[in-house]
PDB file of C-alpha atoms in Angstrom:
ATOM      1  CA  MET A 134      -7.712 -73.895 -25.246  1.00  0.00           C
ATOM      2  CA  THR A 135      -7.812 -71.001 -27.040  1.00  0.00           C
ATOM      3  CA  ALA A 136      -4.601 -69.261 -28.338  1.00  0.00           C
ATOM      4  CA  GLY A 137      -4.151 -65.825 -26.984  1.00  0.00           C
ATOM      5  CA  THR A 138      -3.816 -62.622 -29.271  1.00  0.00           C
ATOM      6  CA  PRO A 139      -0.987 -59.861 -28.926  1.00  0.00           C
ATOM      7  CA  LYS A 140      -2.226 -56.432 -28.507  1.00  0.00           C
ATOM      8  CA  ILE A 141       0.277 -53.406 -29.416  1.00  0.00           C
ATOM      9  CA  ALA A 142       0.276 -50.060 -27.793  1.00  0.00           C
ATOM     10  CA  MET A 143       2.268 -46.971 -26.802  1.00  0.00           C
ATOM     11  CA  SER A 144       2.869 -46.668 -22.889  1.00  0.00           C
ATOM     12  CA  GLY A 145       3.184 -43.208 -21.750  1.00  0.00           C
ATOM     13  CA  LYS A 146       3.354 -40.482 -24.401  1.00  0.00           C
ATOM     14  CA  THR A 147       2.054 -41.181 -28.069  1.00  0.00           C
ATOM     15  CA  LYS A 148       4.165 -39.260 -30.287  1.00  0.00           C
ATOM     16  CA  LEU A 149       7.752 -38.113 -30.447  1.00  0.00           C
ATOM     17  CA  ASP A 150       8.331 -33.870 -30.815  1.00  0.00           C
ATOM     18  CA  PHE A 151      11.836 -33.285 -30.892  1.00  0.00           C
ATOM     19  CA  GLY A 152      11.120 -29.637 -30.349  1.00  0.00           C
ATOM     20  CA  THR A 153      13.707 -26.978 -32.158  1.00  0.00           C
ATOM     21  CA  PHE A 154      17.095 -27.981 -32.931  1.00  0.00           C
ATOM     22  CA  ALA A 155      19.880 -27.011 -35.459  1.00  0.00           C
ATOM     23  CA  ALA A 156      19.615 -29.087 -38.528  1.00  0.00           C
ATOM     24  CA  ASN A 157      23.210 -30.436 -38.131  1.00  0.00           C
ATOM     25  CA  GLN A 158      22.655 -32.101 -34.921  1.00  0.00           C
ATOM     26  CA  GLU A 159      21.097 -35.740 -34.252  1.00  0.00           C
ATOM     27  CA  PRO A 160      18.608 -35.522 -31.751  1.00  0.00           C
ATOM     28  CA  ARG A 161      16.982 -38.458 -30.336  1.00  0.00           C
ATOM     29  CA  ASP A 162      13.865 -39.585 -28.084  1.00  0.00           C
ATOM     30  CA  LYS A 163      12.339 -42.556 -26.895  1.00  0.00           C
ATOM     31  CA  ILE A 164       8.991 -44.096 -26.717  1.00  0.00           C
ATOM     32  CA  ASP A 165       7.811 -47.388 -24.926  1.00  0.00           C
ATOM     33  CA  ILE A 166       6.138 -50.036 -26.898  1.00  0.00           C
ATOM     34  CA  VAL A 167       4.030 -52.458 -24.627  1.00  0.00           C
ATOM     35  CA  ASN A 168       2.150 -55.574 -25.138  1.00  0.00           C
ATOM     36  CA  ASN A 169      -1.572 -55.511 -23.861  1.00  0.00           C
ATOM     37  CA  GLY A 170      -2.425 -58.440 -25.054  1.00  0.00           C
ATOM     38  CA  ASP A 171      -2.312 -62.370 -23.817  1.00  0.00           C
ATOM     39  CA  ALA A 172       0.486 -63.924 -26.256  1.00  0.00           C
ATOM     40  CA  GLU A 173       3.944 -62.946 -27.436  1.00  0.00           C
ATOM     41  CA  LEU A 174       4.094 -59.817 -29.468  1.00  0.00           C
ATOM     42  CA  ILE A 175       6.505 -59.725 -32.353  1.00  0.00           C
ATOM     43  CA  ILE A 176       7.914 -56.673 -33.973  1.00  0.00           C
ATOM     44  CA  LYS A 177       8.402 -57.689 -37.645  1.00  0.00           C
ATOM     45  CA  ASN A 178       9.743 -53.943 -39.048  1.00  0.00           C
ATOM     46  CA  ILE A 179       9.978 -50.416 -38.187  1.00  0.00           C
ATOM     47  CA  ARG A 180       9.523 -47.817 -40.977  1.00  0.00           C
ATOM     48  CA  GLU A 181       9.960 -44.114 -41.288  1.00  0.00           C
ATOM     49  CA  THR A 182       8.255 -41.826 -43.814  1.00  0.00           C
ATOM     50  CA  CYS A 183      11.281 -39.892 -44.602  1.00  0.00           C
ATOM     51  CA  GLY A 184      14.648 -41.854 -44.707  1.00  0.00           C
ATOM     52  CA  CYS A 185      15.784 -39.316 -42.208  1.00  0.00           C
ATOM     53  CA  ALA A 186      15.703 -41.496 -38.860  1.00  0.00           C
ATOM     54  CA  ALA A 187      17.322 -44.417 -37.491  1.00  0.00           C
ATOM     55  CA  ARG A 188      15.512 -46.633 -35.358  1.00  0.00           C
ATOM     56  CA  LYS A 189      16.173 -49.186 -32.705  1.00  0.00           C
ATOM     57  CA  ILE A 190      14.189 -51.425 -30.279  1.00  0.00           C
ATOM     58  CA  SER A 191      15.416 -53.058 -27.230  1.00  0.00           C
ATOM     59  CA  SER A 192      13.516 -56.066 -28.162  1.00  0.00           C
ATOM     60  CA  LYS A 193      11.661 -57.398 -31.117  1.00  0.00           C
ATOM     61  CA  LYS A 194       9.882 -59.849 -28.876  1.00  0.00           C
ATOM     62  CA  ILE A 195       7.575 -58.649 -26.101  1.00  0.00           C
ATOM     63  CA  ALA A 196       5.763 -60.751 -23.617  1.00  0.00           C
ATOM     64  CA  PRO A 197       2.415 -59.937 -22.357  1.00  0.00           C
ATOM     65  CA  GLY A 198       2.416 -57.299 -19.979  1.00  0.00           C
ATOM     66  CA  LYS A 199       5.775 -56.200 -20.811  1.00  0.00           C
ATOM     67  CA  LYS A 200       7.342 -53.578 -22.894  1.00  0.00           C
ATOM     68  CA  ALA A 201      10.319 -52.637 -24.737  1.00  0.00           C
ATOM     69  CA  THR A 202      11.799 -49.245 -25.731  1.00  0.00           C
ATOM     70  CA  LEU A 203      11.894 -47.722 -29.191  1.00  0.00           C
ATOM     71  CA  THR A 204      14.573 -45.205 -29.878  1.00  0.00           C
ATOM     72  CA  ILE A 205      14.562 -42.908 -32.881  1.00  0.00           C
ATOM     73  CA  SER A 206      17.451 -40.753 -33.958  1.00  0.00           C
ATOM     74  CA  LEU A 207      17.275 -37.839 -36.632  1.00  0.00           C
ATOM     75  CA  LYS A 208      20.107 -37.827 -38.905  1.00  0.00           C
ATOM     76  CA  LYS A 209      22.249 -34.663 -39.264  1.00  0.00           C
ATOM     77  CA  ASN A 210      21.267 -32.312 -41.936  1.00  0.00           C
ATOM     78  CA  SER A 211      18.594 -34.296 -43.197  1.00  0.00           C
ATOM     79  CA  MET A 212      15.685 -31.978 -42.246  1.00  0.00           C
ATOM     80  CA  SER A 213      15.494 -28.110 -42.698  1.00  0.00           C
ATOM     81  CA  GLY A 214      12.566 -26.095 -40.604  1.00  0.00           C
ATOM     82  CA  PRO A 215       9.459 -27.253 -39.422  1.00  0.00           C
ATOM     83  CA  PHE A 216       8.385 -30.855 -40.193  1.00  0.00           C
ATOM     84  CA  SER A 217       5.724 -33.430 -39.487  1.00  0.00           C
ATOM     85  CA  LYS A 218       6.554 -37.315 -40.070  1.00  0.00           C
ATOM     86  CA  ALA A 219       5.871 -40.543 -39.191  1.00  0.00           C
ATOM     87  CA  VAL A 220       7.439 -43.863 -37.527  1.00  0.00           C
ATOM     88  CA  TYR A 221       5.170 -47.165 -38.393  1.00  0.00           C
ATOM     89  CA  VAL A 222       5.779 -50.410 -36.104  1.00  0.00           C
ATOM     90  CA  GLU A 223       4.525 -53.506 -37.952  1.00  0.00           C
ATOM     91  CA  SER A 224       3.665 -56.483 -35.354  1.00  0.00           C
ATOM     92  CA  ASN A 225       1.922 -59.580 -35.560  1.00  0.00           C
ATOM     93  CA  ASP A 226      -1.086 -57.739 -33.880  1.00  0.00           C
ATOM     94  CA  PRO A 227      -3.625 -58.986 -36.269  1.00  0.00           C
ATOM     95  CA  LYS A 228      -5.947 -55.765 -35.328  1.00  0.00           C
ATOM     96  CA  THR A 229      -3.066 -53.458 -35.450  1.00  0.00           C
ATOM     97  CA  ARG A 230      -0.846 -54.418 -38.001  1.00  0.00           C
ATOM     98  CA  PHE A 231       0.860 -51.061 -38.304  1.00  0.00           C
ATOM     99  CA  LEU A 232       1.447 -48.784 -35.135  1.00  0.00           C
ATOM    100  CA  TYR A 233       1.292 -45.170 -36.203  1.00  0.00           C
ATOM    101  CA  ILE A 234       3.669 -42.966 -34.233  1.00  0.00           C
ATOM    102  CA  PRO A 235       3.926 -39.182 -35.442  1.00  0.00           C
ATOM    103  CA  ILE A 236       7.217 -37.263 -35.023  1.00  0.00           C
ATOM    104  CA  SER A 237       7.505 -33.592 -35.406  1.00  0.00           C
ATOM    105  CA  GLY A 238       9.950 -31.103 -34.667  1.00  0.00           C
ATOM    106  CA  ASN A 239      11.874 -27.591 -36.482  1.00  0.00           C
ATOM    107  CA  ALA A 240      15.164 -28.295 -37.554  1.00  0.00           C
ATOM    108  CA  VAL A 241      16.923 -24.912 -37.927  1.00  0.00           C
ATOM    109  CA  PRO A 242      19.230 -24.178 -40.988  1.00  0.00           C
ATOM    110  CA  LEU A 243      22.305 -22.250 -40.762  1.00  0.00           C
ATOM    111  CA  VAL A 244      21.525 -20.191 -43.748  1.00  0.00           C
ATOM    112  CA  LYS A 245      18.526 -19.394 -46.101  1.00  0.00           C
ATOM    113  CA  ILE A 246      19.062 -19.204 -50.168  1.00  0.00           C
ATOM    114  CA  TYR A 247      16.795 -16.891 -51.975  1.00  0.00           C
ATOM    115  CA  PRO A 248      14.832 -17.121 -53.971  1.00  0.00           C
ATOM    116  CA  LYS A 249      15.378 -20.781 -53.811  1.00  0.00           C
ATOM    117  CA  LYS A 250      18.047 -23.485 -53.898  1.00  0.00           C
ATOM    118  CA  TYR A 251      16.825 -25.029 -57.474  1.00  0.00           C
ATOM    119  CA  LEU A 252      16.318 -22.258 -60.379  1.00  0.00           C
ATOM    120  CA  TYR A 253      14.686 -23.121 -63.630  1.00  0.00           C
ATOM    121  CA  MET A 254      16.751 -20.530 -66.036  1.00  0.00           C
ATOM    122  CA  GLY A 255      14.039 -20.736 -68.951  1.00  0.00           C
ATOM    123  CA  THR A 256      15.177 -20.646 -72.366  1.00  0.00           C
ATOM    124  CA  LEU A 257      18.407 -19.185 -73.266  1.00  0.00           C
ATOM    125  CA  LYS A 258      19.888 -17.874 -76.399  1.00  0.00           C
ATOM    126  CA  THR A 259      23.285 -19.279 -77.685  1.00  0.00           C
ATOM    127  CA  GLY A 260      26.039 -17.030 -77.124  1.00  0.00           C
ATOM    128  CA  LYS A 261      23.925 -14.644 -74.940  1.00  0.00           C
ATOM    129  CA  PRO A 262      25.306 -13.995 -71.184  1.00  0.00           C
ATOM    130  CA  TYR A 263      22.423 -14.416 -68.689  1.00  0.00           C
ATOM    131  CA  GLU A 264      22.859 -13.099 -65.220  1.00  0.00           C
ATOM    132  CA  PHE A 265      21.223 -14.706 -61.877  1.00  0.00           C
ATOM    133  CA  LYS A 266      21.732 -13.678 -58.488  1.00  0.00           C
ATOM    134  CA  PHE A 267      21.082 -15.374 -55.136  1.00  0.00           C
ATOM    135  CA  ARG A 268      20.907 -14.024 -51.542  1.00  0.00           C
ATOM    136  CA  ILE A 269      22.377 -16.070 -48.787  1.00  0.00           C
ATOM    137  CA  GLU A 270      21.253 -15.110 -45.428  1.00  0.00           C
ATOM    138  CA  ALA A 271      23.179 -16.518 -42.545  1.00  0.00           C
ATOM    139  CA  LEU A 272      20.857 -17.196 -39.569  1.00  0.00           C
ATOM    140  CA  LYS A 273      23.737 -16.756 -36.958  1.00  0.00           C
ATOM    141  CA  ASP A 274      27.002 -15.047 -36.393  1.00  0.00           C
ATOM    142  CA  GLY A 275      30.321 -16.114 -37.765  1.00  0.00           C
ATOM    143  CA  VAL A 276      29.026 -17.959 -40.741  1.00  0.00           C
ATOM    144  CA  LYS A 277      31.962 -18.222 -43.328  1.00  0.00           C
ATOM    145  CA  LEU A 278      31.562 -19.248 -46.753  1.00  0.00           C
ATOM    146  CA  GLU A 279      33.605 -20.214 -50.019  1.00  0.00           C
ATOM    147  CA  LEU A 280      32.526 -20.954 -53.452  1.00  0.00           C
ATOM    148  CA  ALA A 281      33.871 -24.533 -54.959  1.00  0.00           C
ATOM    149  CA  LYS A 282      34.043 -24.529 -58.867  1.00  0.00           C
ATOM    150  CA  PRO A 283      30.843 -25.191 -60.408  1.00  0.00           C
ATOM    151  CA  LYS A 284      29.934 -28.136 -62.406  1.00  0.00           C
ATOM    152  CA  ALA A 285      28.128 -27.398 -65.460  1.00  0.00           C
ATOM    153  CA  ASN A 286      27.583 -28.627 -68.963  1.00  0.00           C
ATOM    154  CA  PHE A 287      27.714 -24.914 -70.588  1.00  0.00           C
ATOM    155  CA  PRO A 288      29.941 -21.841 -69.874  1.00  0.00           C
ATOM    156  CA  ILE A 289      29.400 -20.545 -66.596  1.00  0.00           C
ATOM    157  CA  GLU A 290      30.881 -17.907 -64.237  1.00  0.00           C
ATOM    158  CA  THR A 291      30.355 -17.213 -60.538  1.00  0.00           C
ATOM    159  CA  GLU A 292      31.508 -14.671 -57.824  1.00  0.00           C
ATOM    160  CA  LEU A 293      30.312 -15.232 -54.094  1.00  0.00           C
ATOM    161  CA  LYS A 294      30.522 -11.975 -52.015  1.00  0.00           C
ATOM    162  CA  GLU A 295      29.995 -10.858 -48.469  1.00  0.00           C
ATOM    163  CA  SER A 296      27.763  -7.901 -49.137  1.00  0.00           C
ATOM    164  CA  LYS A 297      26.703  -7.320 -45.274  1.00  0.00           C
ATOM    165  CA  GLN A 298      26.627  -8.528 -42.007  1.00  0.00           C
ATOM    166  CA  LYS A 299      25.172 -12.134 -42.345  1.00  0.00           C
ATOM    167  CA  ASN A 300      24.212 -11.962 -45.860  1.00  0.00           C
ATOM    168  CA  TYR A 301      26.145 -13.351 -48.950  1.00  0.00           C
ATOM    169  CA  MET A 302      25.547 -12.321 -52.508  1.00  0.00           C
ATOM    170  CA  LEU A 303      26.163 -14.970 -55.359  1.00  0.00           C
ATOM    171  CA  SER A 304      26.166 -13.908 -59.113  1.00  0.00           C
ATOM    172  CA  VAL A 305      26.139 -16.643 -61.868  1.00  0.00           C
ATOM    173  CA  THR A 306      26.501 -15.679 -65.616  1.00  0.00           C
ATOM    174  CA  ALA A 307      25.566 -18.365 -67.930  1.00  0.00           C
ATOM    175  CA  THR A 308      26.491 -18.456 -71.826  1.00  0.00           C
ATOM    176  CA  PRO A 309      25.133 -21.006 -73.413  1.00  0.00           C
ATOM    177  CA  ASP A 310      27.746 -22.437 -76.083  1.00  0.00           C
ATOM    178  CA  LYS A 311      25.272 -24.733 -78.218  1.00  0.00           C
ATOM    179  CA  VAL A 312      21.874 -24.863 -79.618  1.00  0.00           C
ATOM    180  CA  SER A 313      19.141 -27.321 -78.578  1.00  0.00           C
ATOM    181  CA  ARG A 314      20.713 -28.323 -75.426  1.00  0.00           C
ATOM    182  CA  LEU A 315      19.437 -29.096 -71.740  1.00  0.00           C
ATOM    183  CA  LEU A 316      21.345 -26.675 -69.692  1.00  0.00           C
ATOM    184  CA  SER A 317      22.455 -27.956 -66.271  1.00  0.00           C
ATOM    185  CA  ALA A 318      24.817 -26.572 -63.290  1.00  0.00           C
ATOM    186  CA  GLU A 319      25.688 -27.391 -59.556  1.00  0.00           C
ATOM    187  CA  LEU A 320      26.959 -24.990 -57.369  1.00  0.00           C
ATOM    188  CA  GLU A 321      28.560 -25.881 -54.227  1.00  0.00           C
ATOM    189  CA  ILE A 322      29.256 -23.555 -51.354  1.00  0.00           C
ATOM    190  CA  LYS A 323      31.516 -24.824 -48.831  1.00  0.00           C
ATOM    191  CA  ILE A 324      30.942 -23.910 -45.111  1.00  0.00           C
ATOM    192  CA  LEU A 325      34.034 -23.137 -43.414  1.00  0.00           C
ATOM    193  CA  SER A 326      32.547 -21.868 -40.340  1.00  0.00           C
ATOM    194  CA  PRO A 327      30.792 -23.202 -38.053  1.00  0.00           C
ATOM    195  CA  LYS A 328      32.020 -26.448 -38.494  1.00  0.00           C
ATOM    196  CA  ASP A 329      30.342 -29.656 -39.044  1.00  0.00           C
ATOM    197  CA  TRP A 330      27.898 -28.435 -41.779  1.00  0.00           C
ATOM    198  CA  LYS A 331      27.358 -29.775 -45.141  1.00  0.00           C
ATOM    199  CA  PRO A 332      27.960 -27.734 -48.147  1.00  0.00           C
ATOM    200  CA  LEU A 333      25.093 -25.762 -49.694  1.00  0.00           C
ATOM    201  CA  LYS A 334      24.047 -26.990 -53.200  1.00  0.00           C
ATOM    202  CA  ILE A 335      22.227 -24.577 -55.785  1.00  0.00           C
ATOM    203  CA  LYS A 336      21.227 -26.337 -59.035  1.00  0.00           C
ATOM    204  CA  LEU A 337      20.202 -24.581 -62.244  1.00  0.00           C
ATOM    205  CA  ARG A 338      18.358 -25.848 -65.333  1.00  0.00           C
ATOM    206  CA  GLY A 339      17.664 -24.528 -68.781  1.00  0.00           C
ATOM    207  CA  ARG A 340      17.539 -24.869 -72.453  1.00  0.00           C
ATOM    208  CA  SER A 341      19.235 -23.059 -75.160  1.00  0.00           C
ATOM    209  CA  VAL A 342      18.259 -22.142 -78.578  1.00  0.00           C
ATOM    210  CA  LYS A 343      19.796 -20.690 -81.750  1.00  0.00           C
TER     211      LYS A 343
END
């Protein structure tokens, strides 16, 4: 007698498209994994390329001709903008050890930060003030922001003002006080409204000289 062989495949759709959704939501979708072989299919592991998803399968052992449902849930605030990732299902199929499942979508953030959320300030002279500005554009109405106390290893002053509808201006004045030092600062902006959005983070790096 010859032992049978499991054969993993997808039944119906072959990819997960989450469409457009708010970045603080937790969208989920399902896909069926089928065993087209003539021996039991064993699901060993399920991995994703981003650490942004939770995954659950209805059964890790699939008999020949049967199927199991794989549910993928995206973690809230783990994506921003259009994305293209993948999920890999590892099994005992000798010909397809890893089944590739593409996932895609567009996670719409609440705000956009210009020029960007990370700024390298360059080399700054000790005792001299330097000013940096950020524009924060809200992508929907009713956004209210509040600036928390900054965390920095050098003297820094910050001010957040609502410049016009849907826009805020963040001013940062950095005055290095020590020579030959790596400068590091993290600014946190709390989102008061709407609810259920994580705080914004802006990071600044640089170096001080005499």
